[in-house]
Short mmCIF file of C-alpha atoms in Angstrom, two decimals:
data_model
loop_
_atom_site.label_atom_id
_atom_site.label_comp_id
_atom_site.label_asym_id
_atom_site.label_seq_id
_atom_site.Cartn_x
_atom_site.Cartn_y
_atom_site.Cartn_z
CA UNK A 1 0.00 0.00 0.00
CA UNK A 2 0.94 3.63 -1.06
CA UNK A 3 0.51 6.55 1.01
CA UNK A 4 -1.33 7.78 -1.79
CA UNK A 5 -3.71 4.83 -0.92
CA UNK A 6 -3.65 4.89 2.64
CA UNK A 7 -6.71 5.96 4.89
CA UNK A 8 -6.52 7.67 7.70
CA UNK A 9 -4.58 5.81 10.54
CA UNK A 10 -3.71 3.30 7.64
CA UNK A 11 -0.34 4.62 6.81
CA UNK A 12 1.96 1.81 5.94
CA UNK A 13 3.42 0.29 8.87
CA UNK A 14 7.14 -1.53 7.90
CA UNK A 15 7.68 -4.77 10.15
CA UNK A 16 11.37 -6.41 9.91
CA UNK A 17 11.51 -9.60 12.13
CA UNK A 18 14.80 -9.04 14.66
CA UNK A 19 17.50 -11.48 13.88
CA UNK A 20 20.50 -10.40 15.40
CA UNK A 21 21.04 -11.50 18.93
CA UNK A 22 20.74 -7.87 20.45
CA UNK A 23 17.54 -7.31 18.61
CA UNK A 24 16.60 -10.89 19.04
CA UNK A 25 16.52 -10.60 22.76
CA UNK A 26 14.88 -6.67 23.45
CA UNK A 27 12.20 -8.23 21.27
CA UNK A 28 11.52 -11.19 23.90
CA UNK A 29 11.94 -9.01 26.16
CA UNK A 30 9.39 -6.67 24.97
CA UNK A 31 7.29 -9.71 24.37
CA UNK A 32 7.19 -11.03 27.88
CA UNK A 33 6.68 -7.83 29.06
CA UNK A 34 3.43 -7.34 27.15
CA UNK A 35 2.12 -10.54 28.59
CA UNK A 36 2.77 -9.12 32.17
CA UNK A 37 1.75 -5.91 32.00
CA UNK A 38 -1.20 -5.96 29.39
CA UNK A 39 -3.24 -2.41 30.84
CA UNK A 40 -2.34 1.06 29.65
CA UNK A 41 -2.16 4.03 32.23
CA UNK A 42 -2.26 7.41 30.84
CA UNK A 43 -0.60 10.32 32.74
CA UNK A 44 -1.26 13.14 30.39
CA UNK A 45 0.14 15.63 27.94
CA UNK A 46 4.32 16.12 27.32
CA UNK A 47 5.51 19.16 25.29
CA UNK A 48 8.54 19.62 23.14
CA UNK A 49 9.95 20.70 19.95
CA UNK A 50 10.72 19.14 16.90
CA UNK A 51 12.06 20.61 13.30
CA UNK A 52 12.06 19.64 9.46
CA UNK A 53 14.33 20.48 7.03
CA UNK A 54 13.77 21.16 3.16
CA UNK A 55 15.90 17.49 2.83
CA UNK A 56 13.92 15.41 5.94
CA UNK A 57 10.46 14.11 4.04
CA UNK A 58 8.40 13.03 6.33
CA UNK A 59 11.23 13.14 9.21
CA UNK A 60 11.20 15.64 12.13
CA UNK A 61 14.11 16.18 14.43
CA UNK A 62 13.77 16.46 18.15
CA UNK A 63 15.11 19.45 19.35
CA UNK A 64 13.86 20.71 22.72
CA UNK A 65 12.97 17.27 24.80
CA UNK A 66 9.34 16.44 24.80
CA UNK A 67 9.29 16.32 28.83
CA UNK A 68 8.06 19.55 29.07
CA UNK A 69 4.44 19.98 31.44
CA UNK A 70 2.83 22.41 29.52
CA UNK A 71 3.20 23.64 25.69
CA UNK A 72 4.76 27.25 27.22
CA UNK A 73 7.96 25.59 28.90
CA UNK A 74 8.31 23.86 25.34
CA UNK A 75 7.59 27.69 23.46
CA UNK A 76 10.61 29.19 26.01
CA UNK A 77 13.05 26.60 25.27
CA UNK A 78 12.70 27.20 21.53
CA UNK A 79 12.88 30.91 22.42
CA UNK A 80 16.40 29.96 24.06
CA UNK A 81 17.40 27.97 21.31
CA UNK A 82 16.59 30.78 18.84
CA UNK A 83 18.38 33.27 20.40
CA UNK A 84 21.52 31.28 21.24
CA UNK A 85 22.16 30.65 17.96
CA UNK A 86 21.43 33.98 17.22
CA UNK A 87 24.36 35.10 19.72
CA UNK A 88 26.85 31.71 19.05
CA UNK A 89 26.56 30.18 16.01
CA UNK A 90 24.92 33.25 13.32
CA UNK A 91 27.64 34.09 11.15
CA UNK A 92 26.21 37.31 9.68
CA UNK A 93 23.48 40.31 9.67
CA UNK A 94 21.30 38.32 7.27
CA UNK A 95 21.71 35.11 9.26
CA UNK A 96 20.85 36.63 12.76
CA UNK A 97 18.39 38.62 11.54
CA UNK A 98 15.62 36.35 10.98
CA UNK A 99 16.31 34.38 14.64
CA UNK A 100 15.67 37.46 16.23
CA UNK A 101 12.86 37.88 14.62
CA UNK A 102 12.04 34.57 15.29
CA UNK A 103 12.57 34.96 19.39
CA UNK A 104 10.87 38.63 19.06
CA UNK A 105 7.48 36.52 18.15
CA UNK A 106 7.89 33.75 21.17
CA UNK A 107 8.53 36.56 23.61
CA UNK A 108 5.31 38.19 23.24
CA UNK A 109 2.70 34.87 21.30
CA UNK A 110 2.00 31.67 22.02
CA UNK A 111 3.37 30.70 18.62
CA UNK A 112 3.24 26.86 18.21
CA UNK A 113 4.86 26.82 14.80
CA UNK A 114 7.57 28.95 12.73
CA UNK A 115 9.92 28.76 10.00
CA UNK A 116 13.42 30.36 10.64
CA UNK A 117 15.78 29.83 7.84
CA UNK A 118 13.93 27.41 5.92
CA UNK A 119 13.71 25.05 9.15
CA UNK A 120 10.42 24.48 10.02
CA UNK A 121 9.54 24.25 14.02
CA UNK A 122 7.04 23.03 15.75
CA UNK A 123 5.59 22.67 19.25
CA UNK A 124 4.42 19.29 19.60
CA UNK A 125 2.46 16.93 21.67
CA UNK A 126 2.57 13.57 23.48
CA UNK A 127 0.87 11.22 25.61
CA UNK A 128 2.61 10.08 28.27
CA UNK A 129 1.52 6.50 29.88
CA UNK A 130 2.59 3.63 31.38
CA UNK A 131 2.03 -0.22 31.13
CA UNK A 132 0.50 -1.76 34.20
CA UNK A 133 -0.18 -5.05 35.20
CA UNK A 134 -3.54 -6.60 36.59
CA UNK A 135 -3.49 -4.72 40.13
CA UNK A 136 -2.63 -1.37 38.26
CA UNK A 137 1.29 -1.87 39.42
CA UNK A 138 3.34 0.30 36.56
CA UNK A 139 6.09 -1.33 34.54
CA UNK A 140 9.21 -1.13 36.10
CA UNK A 141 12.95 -1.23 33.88
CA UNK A 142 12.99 -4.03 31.68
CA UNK A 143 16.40 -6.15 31.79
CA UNK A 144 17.23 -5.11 27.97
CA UNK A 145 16.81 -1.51 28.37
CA UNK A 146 19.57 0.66 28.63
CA UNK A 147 22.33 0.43 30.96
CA UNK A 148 25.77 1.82 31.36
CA UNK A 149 28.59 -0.94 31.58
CA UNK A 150 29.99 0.64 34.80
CA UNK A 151 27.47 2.61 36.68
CA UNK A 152 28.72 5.80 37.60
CA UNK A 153 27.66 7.60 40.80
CA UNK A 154 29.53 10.29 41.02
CA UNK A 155 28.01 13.60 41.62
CA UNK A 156 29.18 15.66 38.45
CA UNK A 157 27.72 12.28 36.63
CA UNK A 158 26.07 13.03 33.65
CA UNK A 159 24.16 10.74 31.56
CA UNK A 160 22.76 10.69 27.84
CA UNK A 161 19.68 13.45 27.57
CA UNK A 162 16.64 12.73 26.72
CA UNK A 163 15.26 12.78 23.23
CA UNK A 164 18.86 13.86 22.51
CA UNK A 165 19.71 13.51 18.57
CA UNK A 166 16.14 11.61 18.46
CA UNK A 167 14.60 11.78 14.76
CA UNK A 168 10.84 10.76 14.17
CA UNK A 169 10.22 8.57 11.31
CA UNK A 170 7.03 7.26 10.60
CA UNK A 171 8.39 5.29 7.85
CA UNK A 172 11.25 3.44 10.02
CA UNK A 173 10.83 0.04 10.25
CA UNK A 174 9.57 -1.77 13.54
CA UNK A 175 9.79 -4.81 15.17
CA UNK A 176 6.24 -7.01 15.46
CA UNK A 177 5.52 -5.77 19.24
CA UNK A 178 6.37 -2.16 18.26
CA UNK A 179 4.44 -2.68 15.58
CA UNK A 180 1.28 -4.43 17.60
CA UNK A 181 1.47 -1.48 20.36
CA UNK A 182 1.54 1.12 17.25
CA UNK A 183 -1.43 0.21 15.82
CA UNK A 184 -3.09 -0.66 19.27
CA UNK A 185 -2.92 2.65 20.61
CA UNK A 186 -4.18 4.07 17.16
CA UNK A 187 -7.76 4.60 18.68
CA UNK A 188 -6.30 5.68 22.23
CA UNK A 189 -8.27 8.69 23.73
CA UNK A 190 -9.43 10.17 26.82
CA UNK A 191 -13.03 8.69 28.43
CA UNK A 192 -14.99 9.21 31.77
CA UNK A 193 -16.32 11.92 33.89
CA UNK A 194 -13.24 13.98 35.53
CA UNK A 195 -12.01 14.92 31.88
CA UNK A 196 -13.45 18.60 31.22
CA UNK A 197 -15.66 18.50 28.04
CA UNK A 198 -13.17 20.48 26.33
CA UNK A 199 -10.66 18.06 26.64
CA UNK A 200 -12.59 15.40 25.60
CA UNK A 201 -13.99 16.79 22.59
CA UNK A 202 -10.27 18.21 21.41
CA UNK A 203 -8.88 13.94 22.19
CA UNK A 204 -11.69 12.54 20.08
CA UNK A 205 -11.24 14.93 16.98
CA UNK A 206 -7.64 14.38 17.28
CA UNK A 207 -7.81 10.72 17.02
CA UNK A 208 -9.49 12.08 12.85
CA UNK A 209 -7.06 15.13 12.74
CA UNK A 210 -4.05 12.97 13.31
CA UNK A 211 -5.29 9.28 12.70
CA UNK A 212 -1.49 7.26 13.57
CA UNK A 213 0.88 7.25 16.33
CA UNK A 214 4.41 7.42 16.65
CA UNK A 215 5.96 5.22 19.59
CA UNK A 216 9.27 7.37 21.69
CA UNK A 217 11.68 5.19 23.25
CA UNK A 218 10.99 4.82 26.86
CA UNK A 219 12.16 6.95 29.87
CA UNK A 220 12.21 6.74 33.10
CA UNK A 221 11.06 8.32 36.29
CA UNK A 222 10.72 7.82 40.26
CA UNK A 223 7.43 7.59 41.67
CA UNK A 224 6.39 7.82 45.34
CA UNK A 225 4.26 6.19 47.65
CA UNK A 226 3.74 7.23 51.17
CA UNK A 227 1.71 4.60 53.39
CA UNK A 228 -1.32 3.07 51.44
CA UNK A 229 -1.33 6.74 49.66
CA UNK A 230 -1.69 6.88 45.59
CA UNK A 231 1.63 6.46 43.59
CA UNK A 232 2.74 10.41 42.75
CA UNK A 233 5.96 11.32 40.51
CA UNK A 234 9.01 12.34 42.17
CA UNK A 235 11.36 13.44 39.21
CA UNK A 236 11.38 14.21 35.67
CA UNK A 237 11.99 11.82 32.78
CA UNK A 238 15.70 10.48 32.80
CA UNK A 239 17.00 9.10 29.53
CA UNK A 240 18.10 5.60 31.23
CA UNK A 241 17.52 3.68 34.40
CA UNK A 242 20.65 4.19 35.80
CA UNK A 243 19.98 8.16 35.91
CA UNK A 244 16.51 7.92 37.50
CA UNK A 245 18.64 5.73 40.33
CA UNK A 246 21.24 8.22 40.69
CA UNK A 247 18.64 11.13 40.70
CA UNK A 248 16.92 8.48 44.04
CA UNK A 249 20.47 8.26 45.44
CA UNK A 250 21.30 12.23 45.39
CA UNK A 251 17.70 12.78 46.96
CA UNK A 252 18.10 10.22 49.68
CA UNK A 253 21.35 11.45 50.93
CA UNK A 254 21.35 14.78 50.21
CA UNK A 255 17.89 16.31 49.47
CA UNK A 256 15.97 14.35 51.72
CA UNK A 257 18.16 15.43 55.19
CA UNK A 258 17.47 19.11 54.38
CA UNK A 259 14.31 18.47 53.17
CA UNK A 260 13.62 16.44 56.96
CA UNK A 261 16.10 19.08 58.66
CA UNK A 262 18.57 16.50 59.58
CA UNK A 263 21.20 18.56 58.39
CA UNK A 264 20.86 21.92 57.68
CA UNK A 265 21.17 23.87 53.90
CA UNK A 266 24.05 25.69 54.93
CA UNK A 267 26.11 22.92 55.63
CA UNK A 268 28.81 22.12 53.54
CA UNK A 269 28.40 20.09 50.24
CA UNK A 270 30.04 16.82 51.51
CA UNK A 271 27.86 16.92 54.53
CA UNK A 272 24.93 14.20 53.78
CA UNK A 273 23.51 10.91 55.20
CA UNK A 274 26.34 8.68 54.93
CA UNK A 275 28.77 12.00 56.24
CA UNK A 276 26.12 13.40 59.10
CA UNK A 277 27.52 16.31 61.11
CA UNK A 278 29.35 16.08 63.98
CA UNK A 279 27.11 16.76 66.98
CA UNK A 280 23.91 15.19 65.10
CA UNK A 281 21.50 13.53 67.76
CA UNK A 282 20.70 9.78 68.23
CA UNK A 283 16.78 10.20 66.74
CA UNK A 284 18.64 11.88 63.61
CA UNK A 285 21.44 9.96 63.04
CA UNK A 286 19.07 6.82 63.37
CA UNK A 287 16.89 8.79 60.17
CA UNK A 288 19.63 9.75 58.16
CA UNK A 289 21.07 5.75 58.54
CA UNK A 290 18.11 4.43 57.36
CA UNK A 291 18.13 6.68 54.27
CA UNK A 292 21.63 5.91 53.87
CA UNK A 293 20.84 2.16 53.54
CA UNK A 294 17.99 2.37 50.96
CA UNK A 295 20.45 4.65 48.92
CA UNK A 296 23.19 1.74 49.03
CA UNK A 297 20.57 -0.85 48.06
CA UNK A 298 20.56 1.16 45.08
CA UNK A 299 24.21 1.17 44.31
CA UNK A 300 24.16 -2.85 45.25
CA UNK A 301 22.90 -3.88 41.65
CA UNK A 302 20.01 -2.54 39.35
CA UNK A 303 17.33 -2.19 42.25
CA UNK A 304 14.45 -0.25 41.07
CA UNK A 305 12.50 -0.22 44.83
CA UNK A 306 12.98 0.98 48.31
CA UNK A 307 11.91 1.88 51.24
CA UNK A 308 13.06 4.68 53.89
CA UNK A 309 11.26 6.64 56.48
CA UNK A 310 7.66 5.28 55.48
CA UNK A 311 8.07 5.99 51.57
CA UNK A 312 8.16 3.31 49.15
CA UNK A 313 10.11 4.87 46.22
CA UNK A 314 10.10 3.00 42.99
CA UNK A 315 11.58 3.49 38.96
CA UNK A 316 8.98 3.19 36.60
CA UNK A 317 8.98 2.96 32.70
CA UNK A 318 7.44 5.88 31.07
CA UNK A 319 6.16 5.55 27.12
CA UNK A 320 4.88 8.21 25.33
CA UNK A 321 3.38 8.36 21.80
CA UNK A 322 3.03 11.38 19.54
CA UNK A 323 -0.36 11.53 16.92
CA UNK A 324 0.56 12.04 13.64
CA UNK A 325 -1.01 13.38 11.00
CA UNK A 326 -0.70 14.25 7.40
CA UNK A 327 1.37 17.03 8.31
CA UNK A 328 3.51 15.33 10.72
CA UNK A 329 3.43 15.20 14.99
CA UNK A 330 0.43 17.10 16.28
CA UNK A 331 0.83 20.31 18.10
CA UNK A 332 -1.17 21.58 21.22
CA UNK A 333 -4.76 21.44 21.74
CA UNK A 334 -7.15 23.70 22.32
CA UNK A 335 -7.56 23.06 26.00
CA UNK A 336 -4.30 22.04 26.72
CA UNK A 337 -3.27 24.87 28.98
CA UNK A 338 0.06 26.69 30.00
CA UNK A 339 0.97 27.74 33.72
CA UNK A 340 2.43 31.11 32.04
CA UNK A 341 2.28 33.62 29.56
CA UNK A 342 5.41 34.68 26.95
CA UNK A 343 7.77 37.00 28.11
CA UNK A 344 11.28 38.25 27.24
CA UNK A 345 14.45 35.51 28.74
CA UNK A 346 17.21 37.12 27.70
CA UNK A 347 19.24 40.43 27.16
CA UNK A 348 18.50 42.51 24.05
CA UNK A 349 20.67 40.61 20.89
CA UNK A 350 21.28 43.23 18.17
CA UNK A 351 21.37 42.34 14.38
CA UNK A 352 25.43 42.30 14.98
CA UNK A 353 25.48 40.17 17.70
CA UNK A 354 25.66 42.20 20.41
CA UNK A 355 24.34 41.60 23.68
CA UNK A 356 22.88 45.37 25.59
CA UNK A 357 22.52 44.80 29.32
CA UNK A 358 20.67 47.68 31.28
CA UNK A 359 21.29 50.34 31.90
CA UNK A 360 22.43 51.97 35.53
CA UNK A 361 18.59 52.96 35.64
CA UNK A 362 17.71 49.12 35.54
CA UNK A 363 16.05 49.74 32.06
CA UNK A 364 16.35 47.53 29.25
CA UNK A 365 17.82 49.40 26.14
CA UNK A 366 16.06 49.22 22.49
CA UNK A 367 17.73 47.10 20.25
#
């Protein structure tokens, strides 16, 4: 079938049956994982930024992270974007001229889409859910997703970003489960009573408006659980495992004391659960121990639950899926709201390059 001759939410879908060993084994992986956890959870809307360029077809190019809560977090990181390369990588007048133009847009409308030197960007959308299993537990890390060969817990650790170099294809081939959850979640929108109507009548028309999904690689995130309390999220997505443990670790030993005042915020960096301060008392140092422990459970292997101080924490496998249309990914909806409006977020950036602070009188000069 063409796309000429494909209906809506029939667009070609391009199986290839894993035979290397690698691929082999994510696939039966994937496959056994589908069998446990056979339930869909949504959590709600993600917000990024992809491009297309003249060359890219049907391709778009991540280029702000589509982990953003609301579509204006996703509109100010493209206004950064913009107007660094205005200021680091524009190589003349004519070049800088249009990204300021560009930023001068996103700093006053709630522009969704632009085209800035023949690159077309776009604010888009995704759903982010989770697999759960038949008592509503969420998928945790399978054994074939990514891990670094020698964990690294250091505190200027950094691992891979998410969405980082990530290009959506709609065209790239799939294994048969990626394929299976593609065209399962075709139909997916929201249903029931606590969705506004607003929201339900802008997820029903987009399931026409943009008919086929796109699956994201997984991320990962911690969730929380205090008592018999509902599960809550306690980070952001992290691009691996291994990141969202390191994130837990940092929090248990260092956020958490502060947080708890077991230690206080002005003492010194090095100063956390498994280093207490001298002078701490028995009914703290007996906290900050326990914390301690659940944070080395962590570093004793690839432990994705524990308990400290009457919180279950645990690392969870996020998906998300972006609709996509004829057009390509699909942008904000009509109700999908923003917690801000546009404003300025950087110094004025003239046509040469120049950066004006203020003045002595605090005011910001014209460019």
């Amino acid at each position: 079938m063409s796309d000429a001759d494909a209906g809506p939410g029939e667009w070609p879908v391009v199986v290839r049956v894993p035979v290397e060993p690698v691929e082999a084994a994510i696939e039966a992986d994937a496959r056994d994982a589908a069998a446990r956890h056979s339930g869909v959870a949504v959590r709600g809307p993600l917000f990024g930024v992809a491009a297309q360029g003249p060359g890219d077809g049907r391709r778009w190019r991540v280029v702000v992270e589509v982990a953003h809560g609301c579509p204006q977090d996703a509109r100010d990181a493209l206004n950064s974007l913009l107007w660094f390369r205005a200021k680091d990588e524009a190589q003349s007048r004519e070049e800088r001229r249009p990204l300021l133009a560009a930023v001068a847009r996103l700093e006053t409308e709630p522009v969704d889409e632009l085209t800035v030197l023949g690159t077309r960007y776009r604010v888009v959308r995704a759903e982010e859910y989770a697999a759960v299993d038949s008592r509503g537990a969420i998928e945790t890390p399978r054994p074939t997703d990514p891990e670094p060969l020698t964990p690294d817990w250091g505190p200027g650790a950094r691992g891979p970003k998410v969405d980082d170099g990530l290009v959506l294809d709609p065209e790239a081939p799939l294994s048969p489960l990626q394929a299976a959850e593609r065209v399962a979640l075709r139909p997916l929108a929201y249903s029931g009573t606590r969705f506004p109507d607003a929201v339900l009548a802008d997820s029903a028309r987009a399931v026409e408006s943009h008919p086929d999904v796109l699956l994201m690689p997984a991320a990962f995130l911690i969730t929380e659980r205090v008592g018999d309390g509902e599960w809550s999220a306690g980070s952001s997505l992290h691009a691996t495992a291994h990141d969202a443990r390191r994130t837990l670790d940092f929090a248990l030993t260092w956020m958490e004391p502060r947080t708890r005042g077991l230690i206080s915020y002005d003492a010194d960096r090095t100063i956390d659960a498994r280093n207490p301060p001298t002078g701490t008392s028995d009914e703290a140092a007996a906290e900050l121990k326990e914390l301690a422990q659940a944070a080395d459970t962590l570093r004793a292997g690839r432990c994705d639950q524990v308990e400290a101080a009457g919180t279950v924490y645990r690392i969870v496998r996020s998906r998300r899926l972006l609709r996509w249309g004829s057009d390509g990914p699909e942008g904000p909806r009509p109700s999908d709201t923003s917690t801000h409006t546009p404003s300025a977020l950087h110094p004025c950036l003239d046509e040469d390059g120049t950066v004006h602070v203020e003045d002595s009188a605090g005011e910001e000069p014209s460019c």
